[in-house]
CSV table of C-alpha atoms in Angstrom, one decimal:
chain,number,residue,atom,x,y,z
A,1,UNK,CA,0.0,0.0,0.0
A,2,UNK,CA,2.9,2.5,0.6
A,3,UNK,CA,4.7,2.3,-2.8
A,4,UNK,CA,0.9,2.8,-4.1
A,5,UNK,CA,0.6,5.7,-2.1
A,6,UNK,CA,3.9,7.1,-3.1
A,7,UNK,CA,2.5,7.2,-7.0
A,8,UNK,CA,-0.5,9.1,-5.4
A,9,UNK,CA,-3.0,6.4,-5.1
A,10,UNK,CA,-5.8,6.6,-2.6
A,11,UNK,CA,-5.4,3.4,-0.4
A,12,UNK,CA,-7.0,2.0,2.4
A,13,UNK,CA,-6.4,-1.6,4.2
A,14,UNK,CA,-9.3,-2.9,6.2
A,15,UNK,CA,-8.3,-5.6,8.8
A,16,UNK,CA,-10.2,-7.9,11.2
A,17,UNK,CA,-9.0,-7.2,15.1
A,18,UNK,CA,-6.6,-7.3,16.8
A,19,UNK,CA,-4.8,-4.0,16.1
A,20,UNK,CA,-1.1,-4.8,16.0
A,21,UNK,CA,1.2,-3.4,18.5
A,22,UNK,CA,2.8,-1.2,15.3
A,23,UNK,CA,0.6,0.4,12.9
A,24,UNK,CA,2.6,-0.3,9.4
A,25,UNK,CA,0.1,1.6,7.0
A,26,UNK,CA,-1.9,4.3,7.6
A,27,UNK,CA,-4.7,4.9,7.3
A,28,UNK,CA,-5.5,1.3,8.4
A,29,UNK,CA,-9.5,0.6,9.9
A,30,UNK,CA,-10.0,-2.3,12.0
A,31,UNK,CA,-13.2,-4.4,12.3
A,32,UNK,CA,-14.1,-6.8,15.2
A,33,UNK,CA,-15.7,-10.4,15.0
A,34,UNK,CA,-18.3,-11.4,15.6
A,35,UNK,CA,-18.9,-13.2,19.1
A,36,UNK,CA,-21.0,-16.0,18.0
A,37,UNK,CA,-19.4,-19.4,17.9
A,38,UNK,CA,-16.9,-19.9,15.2
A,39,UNK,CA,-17.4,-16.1,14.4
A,40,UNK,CA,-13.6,-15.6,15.1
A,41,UNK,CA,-12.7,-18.7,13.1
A,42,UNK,CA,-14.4,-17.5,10.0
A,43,UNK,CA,-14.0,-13.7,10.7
A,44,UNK,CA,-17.4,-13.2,10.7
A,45,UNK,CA,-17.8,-9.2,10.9
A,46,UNK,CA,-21.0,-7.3,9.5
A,47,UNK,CA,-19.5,-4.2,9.9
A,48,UNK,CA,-16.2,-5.7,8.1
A,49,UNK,CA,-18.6,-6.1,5.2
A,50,UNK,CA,-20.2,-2.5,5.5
A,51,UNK,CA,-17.1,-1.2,5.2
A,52,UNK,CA,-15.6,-3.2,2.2
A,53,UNK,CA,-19.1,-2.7,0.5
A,54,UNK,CA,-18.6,1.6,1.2
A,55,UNK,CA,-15.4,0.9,-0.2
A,56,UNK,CA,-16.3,-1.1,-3.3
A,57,UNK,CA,-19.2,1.6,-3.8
A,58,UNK,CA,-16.4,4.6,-4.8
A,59,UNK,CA,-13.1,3.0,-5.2
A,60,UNK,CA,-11.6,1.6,-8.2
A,61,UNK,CA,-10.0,-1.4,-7.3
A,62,UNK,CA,-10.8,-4.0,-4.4
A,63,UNK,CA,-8.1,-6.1,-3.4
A,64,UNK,CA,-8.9,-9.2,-1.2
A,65,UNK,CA,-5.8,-11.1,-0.1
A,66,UNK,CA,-6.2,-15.3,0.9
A,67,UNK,CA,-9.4,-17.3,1.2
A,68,UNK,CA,-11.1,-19.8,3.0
A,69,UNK,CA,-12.7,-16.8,5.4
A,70,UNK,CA,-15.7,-14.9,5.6
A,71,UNK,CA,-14.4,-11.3,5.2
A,72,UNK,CA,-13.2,-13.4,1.7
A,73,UNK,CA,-16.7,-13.9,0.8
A,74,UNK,CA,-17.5,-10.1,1.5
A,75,UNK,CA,-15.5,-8.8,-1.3
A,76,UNK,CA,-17.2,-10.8,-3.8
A,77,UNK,CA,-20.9,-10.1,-2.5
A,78,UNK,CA,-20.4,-6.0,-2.3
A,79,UNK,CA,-18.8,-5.6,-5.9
A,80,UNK,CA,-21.7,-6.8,-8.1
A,81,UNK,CA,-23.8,-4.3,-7.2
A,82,UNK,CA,-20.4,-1.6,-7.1
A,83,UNK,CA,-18.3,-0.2,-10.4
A,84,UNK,CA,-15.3,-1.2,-8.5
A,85,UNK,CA,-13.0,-4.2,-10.0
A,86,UNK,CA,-12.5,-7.0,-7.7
A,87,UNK,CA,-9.0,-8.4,-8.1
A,88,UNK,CA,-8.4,-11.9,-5.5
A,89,UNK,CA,-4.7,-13.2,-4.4
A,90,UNK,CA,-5.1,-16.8,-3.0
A,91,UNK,CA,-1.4,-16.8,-1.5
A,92,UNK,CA,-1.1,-20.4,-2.0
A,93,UNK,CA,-4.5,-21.2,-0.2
A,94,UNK,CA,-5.4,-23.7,-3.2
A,95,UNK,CA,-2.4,-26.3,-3.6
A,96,UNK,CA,-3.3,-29.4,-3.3
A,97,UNK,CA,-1.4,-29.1,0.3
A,98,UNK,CA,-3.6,-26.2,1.3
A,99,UNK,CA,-6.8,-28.0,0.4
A,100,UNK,CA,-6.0,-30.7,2.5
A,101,UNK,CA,-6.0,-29.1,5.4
A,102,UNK,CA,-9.5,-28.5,7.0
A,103,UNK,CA,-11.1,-30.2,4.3
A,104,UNK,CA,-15.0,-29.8,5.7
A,105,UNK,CA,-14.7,-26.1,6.7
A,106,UNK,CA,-12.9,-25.7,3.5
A,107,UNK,CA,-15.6,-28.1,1.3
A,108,UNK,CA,-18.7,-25.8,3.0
A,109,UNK,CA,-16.9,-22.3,2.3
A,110,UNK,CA,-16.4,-23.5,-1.9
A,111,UNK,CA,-20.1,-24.3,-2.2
A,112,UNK,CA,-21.2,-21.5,0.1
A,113,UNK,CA,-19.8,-18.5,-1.7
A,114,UNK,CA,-15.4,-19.1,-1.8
A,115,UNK,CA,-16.5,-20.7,-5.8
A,116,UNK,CA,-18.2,-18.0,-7.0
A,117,UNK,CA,-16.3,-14.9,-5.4
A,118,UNK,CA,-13.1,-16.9,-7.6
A,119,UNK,CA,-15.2,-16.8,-10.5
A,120,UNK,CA,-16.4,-13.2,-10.9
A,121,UNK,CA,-12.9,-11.6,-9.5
A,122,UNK,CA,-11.9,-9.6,-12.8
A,123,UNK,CA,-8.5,-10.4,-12.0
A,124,UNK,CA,-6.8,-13.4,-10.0
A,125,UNK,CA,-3.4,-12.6,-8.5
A,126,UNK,CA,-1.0,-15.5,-8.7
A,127,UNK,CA,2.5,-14.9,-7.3
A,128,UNK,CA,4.4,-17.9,-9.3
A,129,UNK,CA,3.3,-20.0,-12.1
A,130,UNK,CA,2.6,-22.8,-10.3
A,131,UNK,CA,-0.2,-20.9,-8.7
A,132,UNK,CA,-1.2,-19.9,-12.0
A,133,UNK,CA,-1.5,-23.5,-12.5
A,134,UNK,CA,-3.0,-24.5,-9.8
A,135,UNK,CA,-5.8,-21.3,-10.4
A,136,UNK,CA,-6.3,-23.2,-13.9
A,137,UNK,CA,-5.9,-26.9,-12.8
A,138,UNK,CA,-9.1,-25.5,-10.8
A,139,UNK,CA,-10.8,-24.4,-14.5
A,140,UNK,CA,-11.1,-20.4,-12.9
A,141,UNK,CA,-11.0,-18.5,-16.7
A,142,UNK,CA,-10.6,-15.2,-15.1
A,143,UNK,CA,-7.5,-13.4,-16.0
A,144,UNK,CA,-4.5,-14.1,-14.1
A,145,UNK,CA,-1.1,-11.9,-13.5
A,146,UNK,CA,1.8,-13.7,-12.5
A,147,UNK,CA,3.4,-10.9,-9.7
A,148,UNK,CA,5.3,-12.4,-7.3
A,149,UNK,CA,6.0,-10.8,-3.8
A,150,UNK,CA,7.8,-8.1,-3.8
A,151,UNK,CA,11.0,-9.3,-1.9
A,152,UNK,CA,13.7,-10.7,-3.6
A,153,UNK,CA,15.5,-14.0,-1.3
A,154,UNK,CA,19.0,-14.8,-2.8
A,155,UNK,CA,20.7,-18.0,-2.5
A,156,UNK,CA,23.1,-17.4,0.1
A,157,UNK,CA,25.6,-20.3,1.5
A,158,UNK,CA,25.6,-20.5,5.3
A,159,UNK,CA,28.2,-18.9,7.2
A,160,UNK,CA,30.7,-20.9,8.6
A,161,UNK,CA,30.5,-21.2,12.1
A,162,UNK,CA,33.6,-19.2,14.0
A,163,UNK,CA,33.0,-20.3,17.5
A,164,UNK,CA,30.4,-20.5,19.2
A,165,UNK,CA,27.0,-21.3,18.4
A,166,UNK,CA,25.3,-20.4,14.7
A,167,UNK,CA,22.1,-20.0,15.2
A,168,UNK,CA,19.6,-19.0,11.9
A,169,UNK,CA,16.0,-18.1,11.9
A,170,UNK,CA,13.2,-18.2,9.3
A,171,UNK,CA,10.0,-17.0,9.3
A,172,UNK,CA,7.5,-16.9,6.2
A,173,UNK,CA,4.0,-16.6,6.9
A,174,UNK,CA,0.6,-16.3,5.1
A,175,UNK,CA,-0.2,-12.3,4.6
A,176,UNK,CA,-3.0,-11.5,6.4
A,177,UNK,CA,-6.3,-11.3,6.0
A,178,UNK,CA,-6.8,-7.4,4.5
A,179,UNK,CA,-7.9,-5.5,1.3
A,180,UNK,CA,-6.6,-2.4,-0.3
A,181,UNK,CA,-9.0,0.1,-1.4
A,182,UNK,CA,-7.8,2.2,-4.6
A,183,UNK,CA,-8.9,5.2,-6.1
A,184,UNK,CA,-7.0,6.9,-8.6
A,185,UNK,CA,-6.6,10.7,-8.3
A,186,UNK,CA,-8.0,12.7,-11.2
Protein backbone atom coordinates (compact mmCIF):
# COMPACT_ATOMS: atom_id res chain seq x y z
CA UNK A 1 0.00 0.00 0.00
CA UNK A 2 2.94 2.45 0.59
CA UNK A 3 4.73 2.33 -2.80
CA UNK A 4 0.94 2.77 -4.06
CA UNK A 5 0.62 5.70 -2.09
CA UNK A 6 3.93 7.12 -3.12
CA UNK A 7 2.50 7.22 -6.99
CA UNK A 8 -0.45 9.12 -5.40
CA UNK A 9 -2.97 6.36 -5.09
CA UNK A 10 -5.77 6.60 -2.56
CA UNK A 11 -5.40 3.41 -0.45
CA UNK A 12 -7.05 1.96 2.41
CA UNK A 13 -6.35 -1.63 4.24
CA UNK A 14 -9.34 -2.89 6.20
CA UNK A 15 -8.29 -5.63 8.78
CA UNK A 16 -10.24 -7.87 11.17
CA UNK A 17 -9.04 -7.18 15.15
CA UNK A 18 -6.57 -7.28 16.82
CA UNK A 19 -4.83 -4.02 16.09
CA UNK A 20 -1.08 -4.78 16.01
CA UNK A 21 1.25 -3.39 18.54
CA UNK A 22 2.76 -1.21 15.27
CA UNK A 23 0.56 0.35 12.92
CA UNK A 24 2.62 -0.35 9.41
CA UNK A 25 0.08 1.55 7.03
CA UNK A 26 -1.91 4.30 7.58
CA UNK A 27 -4.72 4.85 7.29
CA UNK A 28 -5.49 1.33 8.37
CA UNK A 29 -9.53 0.62 9.90
CA UNK A 30 -9.96 -2.28 12.03
CA UNK A 31 -13.18 -4.39 12.33
CA UNK A 32 -14.14 -6.79 15.20
CA UNK A 33 -15.66 -10.44 15.01
CA UNK A 34 -18.29 -11.41 15.57
CA UNK A 35 -18.88 -13.23 19.08
CA UNK A 36 -20.95 -16.01 18.02
CA UNK A 37 -19.40 -19.40 17.94
CA UNK A 38 -16.90 -19.86 15.24
CA UNK A 39 -17.39 -16.14 14.43
CA UNK A 40 -13.64 -15.57 15.11
CA UNK A 41 -12.66 -18.69 13.11
CA UNK A 42 -14.40 -17.50 10.02
CA UNK A 43 -14.00 -13.74 10.74
CA UNK A 44 -17.39 -13.15 10.67
CA UNK A 45 -17.82 -9.15 10.89
CA UNK A 46 -21.02 -7.33 9.55
CA UNK A 47 -19.54 -4.19 9.92
CA UNK A 48 -16.22 -5.69 8.06
CA UNK A 49 -18.57 -6.10 5.18
CA UNK A 50 -20.25 -2.47 5.49
CA UNK A 51 -17.06 -1.23 5.24
CA UNK A 52 -15.58 -3.17 2.19
CA UNK A 53 -19.12 -2.71 0.49
CA UNK A 54 -18.57 1.59 1.24
CA UNK A 55 -15.38 0.90 -0.17
CA UNK A 56 -16.34 -1.15 -3.27
CA UNK A 57 -19.25 1.60 -3.80
CA UNK A 58 -16.40 4.64 -4.80
CA UNK A 59 -13.09 3.05 -5.20
CA UNK A 60 -11.65 1.64 -8.19
CA UNK A 61 -9.97 -1.43 -7.30
CA UNK A 62 -10.81 -4.00 -4.45
CA UNK A 63 -8.11 -6.14 -3.38
CA UNK A 64 -8.86 -9.22 -1.17
CA UNK A 65 -5.80 -11.10 -0.05
CA UNK A 66 -6.15 -15.27 0.90
CA UNK A 67 -9.37 -17.27 1.24
CA UNK A 68 -11.14 -19.85 2.98
CA UNK A 69 -12.68 -16.80 5.36
CA UNK A 70 -15.74 -14.94 5.55
CA UNK A 71 -14.39 -11.28 5.17
CA UNK A 72 -13.18 -13.43 1.72
CA UNK A 73 -16.72 -13.91 0.82
CA UNK A 74 -17.54 -10.15 1.46
CA UNK A 75 -15.50 -8.83 -1.33
CA UNK A 76 -17.21 -10.77 -3.77
CA UNK A 77 -20.90 -10.09 -2.55
CA UNK A 78 -20.42 -5.98 -2.33
CA UNK A 79 -18.81 -5.62 -5.89
CA UNK A 80 -21.74 -6.84 -8.15
CA UNK A 81 -23.75 -4.29 -7.19
CA UNK A 82 -20.40 -1.63 -7.05
CA UNK A 83 -18.32 -0.18 -10.44
CA UNK A 84 -15.33 -1.22 -8.47
CA UNK A 85 -12.99 -4.19 -10.00
CA UNK A 86 -12.46 -7.02 -7.73
CA UNK A 87 -8.98 -8.38 -8.06
CA UNK A 88 -8.38 -11.92 -5.51
CA UNK A 89 -4.71 -13.23 -4.36
CA UNK A 90 -5.11 -16.83 -3.04
CA UNK A 91 -1.35 -16.82 -1.53
CA UNK A 92 -1.05 -20.37 -2.03
CA UNK A 93 -4.52 -21.21 -0.19
CA UNK A 94 -5.44 -23.71 -3.23
CA UNK A 95 -2.42 -26.31 -3.61
CA UNK A 96 -3.28 -29.43 -3.33
CA UNK A 97 -1.41 -29.09 0.30
CA UNK A 98 -3.57 -26.24 1.26
CA UNK A 99 -6.82 -27.97 0.44
CA UNK A 100 -5.97 -30.68 2.46
CA UNK A 101 -6.00 -29.09 5.38
CA UNK A 102 -9.48 -28.54 7.03
CA UNK A 103 -11.07 -30.18 4.32
CA UNK A 104 -15.00 -29.78 5.74
CA UNK A 105 -14.75 -26.05 6.69
CA UNK A 106 -12.91 -25.69 3.46
CA UNK A 107 -15.65 -28.07 1.31
CA UNK A 108 -18.67 -25.79 2.97
CA UNK A 109 -16.85 -22.26 2.32
CA UNK A 110 -16.36 -23.53 -1.85
CA UNK A 111 -20.11 -24.30 -2.16
CA UNK A 112 -21.24 -21.52 0.13
CA UNK A 113 -19.81 -18.46 -1.74
CA UNK A 114 -15.40 -19.14 -1.85
CA UNK A 115 -16.49 -20.67 -5.78
CA UNK A 116 -18.18 -18.01 -6.95
CA UNK A 117 -16.31 -14.92 -5.44
CA UNK A 118 -13.14 -16.89 -7.57
CA UNK A 119 -15.16 -16.82 -10.47
CA UNK A 120 -16.41 -13.15 -10.92
CA UNK A 121 -12.89 -11.64 -9.54
CA UNK A 122 -11.88 -9.63 -12.81
CA UNK A 123 -8.55 -10.41 -12.00
CA UNK A 124 -6.82 -13.42 -10.03
CA UNK A 125 -3.36 -12.60 -8.51
CA UNK A 126 -1.00 -15.46 -8.70
CA UNK A 127 2.54 -14.93 -7.27
CA UNK A 128 4.40 -17.86 -9.35
CA UNK A 129 3.28 -20.02 -12.12
CA UNK A 130 2.63 -22.82 -10.29
CA UNK A 131 -0.17 -20.88 -8.67
CA UNK A 132 -1.16 -19.88 -12.01
CA UNK A 133 -1.49 -23.52 -12.54
CA UNK A 134 -3.02 -24.46 -9.77
CA UNK A 135 -5.82 -21.35 -10.43
CA UNK A 136 -6.29 -23.20 -13.91
CA UNK A 137 -5.91 -26.87 -12.83
CA UNK A 138 -9.12 -25.50 -10.85
CA UNK A 139 -10.80 -24.41 -14.51
CA UNK A 140 -11.07 -20.45 -12.94
CA UNK A 141 -11.01 -18.48 -16.70
CA UNK A 142 -10.61 -15.20 -15.13
CA UNK A 143 -7.51 -13.42 -15.98
CA UNK A 144 -4.45 -14.12 -14.06
CA UNK A 145 -1.11 -11.93 -13.45
CA UNK A 146 1.83 -13.67 -12.52
CA UNK A 147 3.42 -10.88 -9.71
CA UNK A 148 5.33 -12.42 -7.30
CA UNK A 149 6.04 -10.84 -3.75
CA UNK A 150 7.77 -8.08 -3.83
CA UNK A 151 10.95 -9.31 -1.88
CA UNK A 152 13.70 -10.75 -3.56
CA UNK A 153 15.46 -13.96 -1.32
CA UNK A 154 19.02 -14.84 -2.79
CA UNK A 155 20.68 -17.99 -2.45
CA UNK A 156 23.10 -17.40 0.09
CA UNK A 157 25.55 -20.26 1.49
CA UNK A 158 25.58 -20.54 5.30
CA UNK A 159 28.25 -18.95 7.21
CA UNK A 160 30.72 -20.87 8.64
CA UNK A 161 30.48 -21.24 12.11
CA UNK A 162 33.65 -19.20 14.04
CA UNK A 163 32.97 -20.30 17.47
CA UNK A 164 30.41 -20.51 19.20
CA UNK A 165 27.02 -21.33 18.39
CA UNK A 166 25.28 -20.38 14.73
CA UNK A 167 22.07 -20.00 15.21
CA UNK A 168 19.57 -18.97 11.91
CA UNK A 169 15.99 -18.05 11.88
CA UNK A 170 13.22 -18.17 9.33
CA UNK A 171 10.00 -17.04 9.26
CA UNK A 172 7.52 -16.87 6.21
CA UNK A 173 3.97 -16.59 6.92
CA UNK A 174 0.55 -16.27 5.15
CA UNK A 175 -0.17 -12.32 4.57
CA UNK A 176 -3.04 -11.51 6.42
CA UNK A 177 -6.31 -11.28 6.00
CA UNK A 178 -6.77 -7.36 4.52
CA UNK A 179 -7.93 -5.46 1.30
CA UNK A 180 -6.58 -2.45 -0.31
CA UNK A 181 -9.00 0.09 -1.40
CA UNK A 182 -7.78 2.22 -4.62
CA UNK A 183 -8.94 5.21 -6.05
CA UNK A 184 -7.00 6.87 -8.59
CA UNK A 185 -6.62 10.69 -8.34
CA UNK A 186 -7.98 12.73 -11.19
Amino acid sequence: CTELQKFGQDTRLLCLEPKPRVQRFQPTDYYVCSKMPFGKRLGISPKLRNGIKDFATDGDVLHSHSIWMMPNIYPGTVVKSAQCKLVVSPHGTLTDWALERSPIKKFIMWRYQQKKVLESAHCLHATSPEERDDLRRLGFRNPIAVIPNGIEVTARPYPKKTGGRLKTLLFLSRIPVSYTHLRAHE
